[in-house]
Amino acid sequence: MEQKHATGQTPNHYDLSGRNLHVVYSTTGIDGEPHFSYQDLQQTLNFSGDEIRLAATEIGTLVSVTTRMTVDTGGTTFSVLLPMVTIPGEQTVPVRTIGITTLHRFSIVLAAGQRDFYTVTPLNGSASRVFF
């Protein structure tokens, strides 16, 4: 009898939570666009398409969105680091990673010094392969 080995697939859906944060990221949706949902204690934000920025690194894929933008004082971004994950078949696998909230300070007066400040949040959840 021949055995069939399940080939691993890359996830296209992540559902992650930690310390008052809930993030859902899909690499594609029914409309063919990526979707990112960000929820903290103050707000729920939804992003799609080019509002979502990706950066591939040797430690994983950094997925970033702008959660607050001001004209004169800077803004805030949220990034989640997605580790390399292989899913056997159509299963869901657990994922542990981090979310990084970055406060970007902007000042026409302050020309020197640190202007980006980070808060790191451990995130736990799942990665899965969803068919749209």
Backbone as a ProteinNet text record, in pm:
[ID]
protein_1_A
[PRIMARY]
MEQKHATGQTPNHYDLSGRNLHVVYSTTGIDGEPHFSYQDLQQTLNFSGDEIRLAATEIGTLVSVTTRMTVDTGGTTFSVLLPMVTIPGEQTVPVRTIGITTLHRFSIVLAAGQRDFYTVTPLNGSASRVFF
[TERTIARY]
83.3	0	87.9	55.3	135.9	92.4	190.9	161	171.9	79.6	86.8	133.1	232.5	283.9	225.2	173.4	117.2	230.4	213.1	311.2	272.7	371.8	345.6	309.8	225.8	185.3	217.5	227.2	248.3	113.5	101.8	-26.7	-60.1	-189.8	-234	-326.8	-341.6	-428	-365.4	-355.9	-298.8	-397.9	-417.6	-504.7	-423.5	-384.9	-289.5	-341.7	-314.3	-358	-251.6	-255	-167	-182.6	-184.4	-187.8	-273.3	-402.5	-499.5	-487.9	-424	-413	-472.9	-540.5	-588.3	-563.1	-490.7	-451.5	-494.3	-557	-590.4	-533.4	-452.3	-390.7	-414	-465.4	-482.1	-402	-320.4	-237	-319.8	-440.2	-532.9	-674.7	-768.1	-908.1	-990	-1119.1	-1207.2	-1190.7	-1144.4	-1121.7	-979.3	-898.1	-760.8	-662.6	-707.9	-623.8	-590.1	-474.1	-445.5	-533.7	-561.4	-643.5	-576.9	-583.7	-521.4	-619	-652.8	-739.8	-659.1	-664.3	-589.5	-688.9	-683.6	-772	-692.7	-701.8	-646.5	-758.4	-726.4	-830.4	-901.4	-836.7	-894.1	-961.3	-918.5	-966.3	-962.2	-1044.8	-1041	-1020	-915.7	-881.6	-872.7	-919.2	-910.6	-833.5	-742	-655.9	-665.5	-641	-636.7	-543.3	-504.6	-422.6	-291.7	-261.2	-131.7	-122.8	-228.3	-217.9	-135.2	-110.1	-34.5	103.2	209.3	345.1	414.9	488.8	560.9	709.6	787.8	932.8	982.6	1038.8	1093.7	1233	1257.2	1387.8	1427.9	1550.4	1594	1527.7	1463	1395.8	1244.3	1195.2	1052.8	1005.2	876.5	816.7	756.2	795.9	742.6	625	507.4	385.2	350.1	342.9	324.3	205.1	139.6	31.6	48.9	-3.2	0.3	-129.7	-117.1	-235.8	-274.1	-180.6	-211.2	-112	-164.5	-78.2	-120.2	-20.9	-47.6	44.7	2.9	78.7	204.5	194	304.4	384.5	334.8	407.1	458.7	426.7	471.9	354.8	377	270.3	304.5	217.5	237	214.7	302.8	283.9	278.8	214.3	214.1	267	359	417.4	407.3	381.1	383.6	490.3	569.8	673.9	617.2	601.7	547.8	662.7	674.8	782.1	752.9	855.1	835.9	751.1	643.1	550.7	515.6	512.5	464.2	344.8	238.7	116.3	95.7	83.2	52.3	-95.8	-123	-262.6	-341.3	-461.8	-549.2	-559.8	-457.3	-460.1	-431.2	-456.2	-417.4	-305.4	-201.9	-89.9	-73.2	-27.3	-6.2	115.5	108.8	217.4	241.2	369.4	410.9	505.3	478.1	560.9	552.7	586.9	580.7	512.6	450.2	399.8	482.2	509.3	592.2	514.2	484.5	422	534.3	542.2	649	589.7	635.3	598	705.4	665.9	758.9	742.3	846.7	843.5	894	821.6	862.6	867.3	976.2	986.7	1075.5	1028.7	1113.4	1219.3	1200.3	1296.3	1405.6	1367.1	1460	1528.6	1655	1728	1811.1	1837.7	1922.3	1851.2	1896.3	1841.8	1747.2	1713.2	1624.9	1486.4	1429.2	1295.4	1194.1	1239.7	1149.6	1159.3	1043.2	1037.8	946.7	991	925.8	863.8	746.6	684.9	660.6	717.3	706.4	603	510.9	405.7	414.2	429.4	423.9	283.3	277.5	150.4	143.9	28.7	2.9	-122.3	-125.4	-244	-222	-273.5	-267.8	-238.4	-185.5	-165.3	-241	-306.2	-384.1	-385.6	-435.4	-452.4	-602.6	-648.8	-791.2	-809.9	-914.2	-942.1	-1057.9	-1033.5	-1134.1	-1201.8
-117.3	0	123.8	219.8	340.6	444.6	505.5	611.5	745.9	833.4	969.2	1060.1	1141.1	1235.4	1372.9	1432.9	1567.6	1666.8	1747.1	1851	1974	2042.8	2160.3	2280.7	2365.4	2486.6	2606.1	2720.6	2844.9	2898.6	2945	2999.5	3129.4	3157.5	3284.8	3359	3305	3367.6	3350.9	3461.7	3461.8	3528.8	3468.9	3524.9	3525	3645.1	3658.4	3754	3721.1	3805	3810.2	3918.2	3931.9	4068.4	4074	4196.4	4308.8	4288	4386.2	4416.7	4329.5	4343.3	4221	4244	4133.1	4171.7	4086.9	4113.5	3995.9	4027	3924.7	3972.4	3887.3	3923	3810.9	3847.4	3753.3	3805.4	3720	3761.9	3791.8	3737.5	3765.1	3745.5	3808.1	3793.1	3758.8	3759.2	3727.1	3827.5	3949.3	4053.7	4051.8	3953.5	3942	4032.2	4111.2	4204.9	4148.2	4186	4149.5	4231.4	4175.2	4243.3	4230.6	4337.4	4342.5	4411.7	4346	4403.5	4420	4540.1	4573.5	4620.9	4560.4	4602.4	4613.1	4730.7	4747.1	4800.5	4849.2	4895	5021.3	5101.9	5227.9	5223.7	5132	5140.1	5005.4	4996.7	4885.6	4946.3	4901.7	4955.2	4841.8	4867.3	4769	4827.9	4749	4792.6	4692.6	4739.1	4648.5	4704.6	4616	4657.9	4722.4	4838.8	4902.8	4979	4973.7	5026.9	4932.9	4812.8	4709.9	4699.7	4714	4708.3	4581.5	4516.7	4393.6	4414.6	4355.2	4355.3	4215.5	4146.8	4012.4	4027	3958.4	3959.2	3814.7	3795.5	3659.1	3604.6	3689.2	3640.1	3628.4	3656.2	3646.1	3763.8	3769.3	3877.8	3979.3	4103.7	4211.6	4273.5	4268.9	4324.9	4448.8	4566.1	4692.5	4771.4	4842.9	4934.8	5061.1	5173	5298.2	5309.1	5312.3	5315.3	5456.6	5550.6	5689.8	5779	5883.7	5977.7	6119	6198.6	6340.1	6422.3	6540.9	6625.8	6681.1	6719.4	6793.1	6718.3	6605	6539.8	6400.5	6347	6212.8	6118.9	5992.3	5894.7	5766.2	5666.9	5536.8	5428.2	5331	5214.5	5090.1	4988	4857.8	4757.1	4673.5	4569.3	4436.1	4332.7	4197.4	4120.1	4043.7	3962.4	3822.1	3784.1	3651.6	3555	3451.6	3354.5	3263.2	3192.9	3092.4	2980.6	2945.1	2841.9	2754.2	2623.3	2528.7	2456.1	2449.5	2385.2	2255.9	2142.5	2017.8	2013	2003.6	1994.6	2120.2	2102.6	2216	2241.2	2207.9	2223.6	2367	2392.7	2517.3	2483.7	2566.4	2541.2	2659	2631.8	2741.7	2825.6	2955.2	3047.7	3136.2	3156.1	3251	3350.4	3479.2	3581.1	3710.7	3822.7	3952.5	4056.1	4151.6	4270.9	4388.9	4483.7	4598.2	4725.7	4801.5	4932.3	5035.3	5115.5	5214.1	5353.5	5432.4	5572.8	5651.8	5719.9	5800	5945.9	6001.7	6142.5	6229.9	6334.2	6429.6	6567	6636.8	6771.7	6854.3	6972.3	7061.3	7126.5	7120.6	7178.1	7077.3	6950.9	6845.8	6785.7	6818.7	6770.3	6645.9	6619.8	6506.7	6422.8	6298.6	6210.4	6106.7	6012.2	5903	5957.3	5911	5957	5843.3	5718.7	5602.8	5529.5	5498.4	5430.9	5309.4	5195.1	5066.9	5008	4948.4	4865.4	4729.4	4625.5	4490.5	4411.8	4347.5	4268	4123.9	4027.2	3886.7	3854.1	3781.6	3743.5	3591.7	3536.1	3393.1	3376.9	3271.2	3246.3	3133.8	3154.6	3045.3	3097.5	3007.5	3029.2	2918.9	2956.1	2856.2	2888.6	2794	2812	2818.2	2933.4	2955.4	2964.5	2905	2909.7	3005.5	3105.7	3208.3	3180.6
0	0	0	-87.1	-100.1	2.4	70	165.8	97.4	129.1	77.5	190	160.6	259.2	231.1	335.2	319.1	293.2	193.5	167.5	246.6	297.3	378.1	292.7	347.5	280.1	368.8	305.7	378.5	423.1	547.9	592.9	520.8	510.5	454.9	551.2	673.3	773.3	912.4	984.8	1120.5	1214	1330.7	1433.3	1562.6	1609.6	1719.6	1826.2	1954	2065.3	2172.6	2250.1	2364.4	2428.2	2558.1	2636.9	2574.9	2569.6	2519.9	2370.5	2295.4	2150.7	2082.7	1970.8	1888.4	1744	1672.1	1534.4	1447.6	1334.4	1235.8	1103.2	1040.9	913.2	813.1	696.4	585.8	468.2	409.4	297.1	173.1	169.2	59.4	109.4	41.4	77.7	-45	-30	-141.5	-255.5	-221.6	-321.7	-378.4	-334.4	-383.2	-311.2	-215.1	-140.3	-2.2	53.2	192.3	287.2	404.8	505.8	641.6	720.6	852.4	947.1	1056.4	1157.7	1286.4	1343.1	1464.8	1569.9	1689.3	1796.9	1926.5	1991	2125.1	2214.9	2334.3	2425.8	2376.9	2294.1	2249.2	2112.3	2026.1	1888.3	1817.4	1713.1	1619.4	1481.8	1412.6	1280.8	1180.3	1058.9	951.3	834.2	780.2	670.8	557	435.6	321.2	215.6	122.7	9.3	48.5	-12.1	9.9	141.9	225.3	361.7	449.9	399.2	470.5	404	484.5	431.5	480	389.1	420.8	402.5	492.2	478.6	513.8	415.8	438.9	499.7	611.2	676.8	705.6	750.8	781.9	907.7	988.2	1108.8	1090.8	971.8	944.5	861.8	839.3	762.6	858.1	844	924.7	850.2	911.7	852.7	934.6	869.3	941	888.1	980.3	947	1031.4	982.1	1057.3	1136.4	1269.8	1354.9	1397.3	1387.6	1419.7	1346.5	1282.7	1212.1	1247.7	1286.2	1312.2	1223.6	1191.6	1100.9	1166.7	1294.2	1356	1461.9	1514.7	1623.4	1590.5	1475.1	1439.4	1425.1	1453.1	1438.7	1510.2	1493.4	1556.4	1451.5	1449.9	1364.5	1451.3	1399.3	1463.5	1362	1408.1	1323	1394.5	1317.6	1371.7	1294.4	1367.7	1306.6	1285.2	1158.1	1125.8	1101.2	1185.3	1165.9	1047.1	1000.8	896	955.7	887.4	933.9	814.9	838.7	738.7	798.4	720.2	766.7	688.8	760.3	691	653.7	525.7	482.2	511	563.9	592.6	742.5	816.4	960.8	1002.9	1128.7	1194	1290.8	1292.4	1382.9	1478.3	1602.6	1697.2	1658.6	1688.9	1658.9	1780.7	1813.6	1917.6	1852.9	1870.1	1806.3	1885.7	1821.2	1888.2	1799.1	1864	1799	1848.3	1761.9	1798.5	1768.2	1872.6	1856.8	1857.2	1751.8	1739.1	1740.7	1837	1844.8	1771.5	1665.6	1585.4	1626.7	1685.5	1727.4	1613.8	1586.7	1484.5	1549.2	1526.5	1579.4	1489.2	1453.8	1374.1	1461.7	1593.8	1687.9	1722.5	1744.5	1785.7	1663.1	1643.8	1527.2	1558	1686.3	1724	1829.5	1844.6	1947	1889.9	1973.1	1933	1903.8	1793.2	1756.8	1743.2	1745.7	1741.8	1875	1934.4	2063.2	2051	2104.2	2079.4	2205.7	2188.4	2290.8	2226.8	2288.3	2233.4	2314.2	2242.1	2305.1	2256.2	2348.9	2306.9	2254.3	2142.7	2082.3	2066	2092	2073.6	1990.2	1912	1832.2	1735.2	1612.6	1516.1	1375.7	1295.9	1153.4	1081.8	972.2	898.8	750.2	676	531.5	506	460.4	435.2	284.1	234.1	90.5	65.9	-18.5	-48.2	-180
[MASK]
++++++++++++++++++++++++++++++++++++++++++++++++++++++++++++++++++++++++++++++++++++++++++++++++++++++++++++++++++++++++++++++++++++

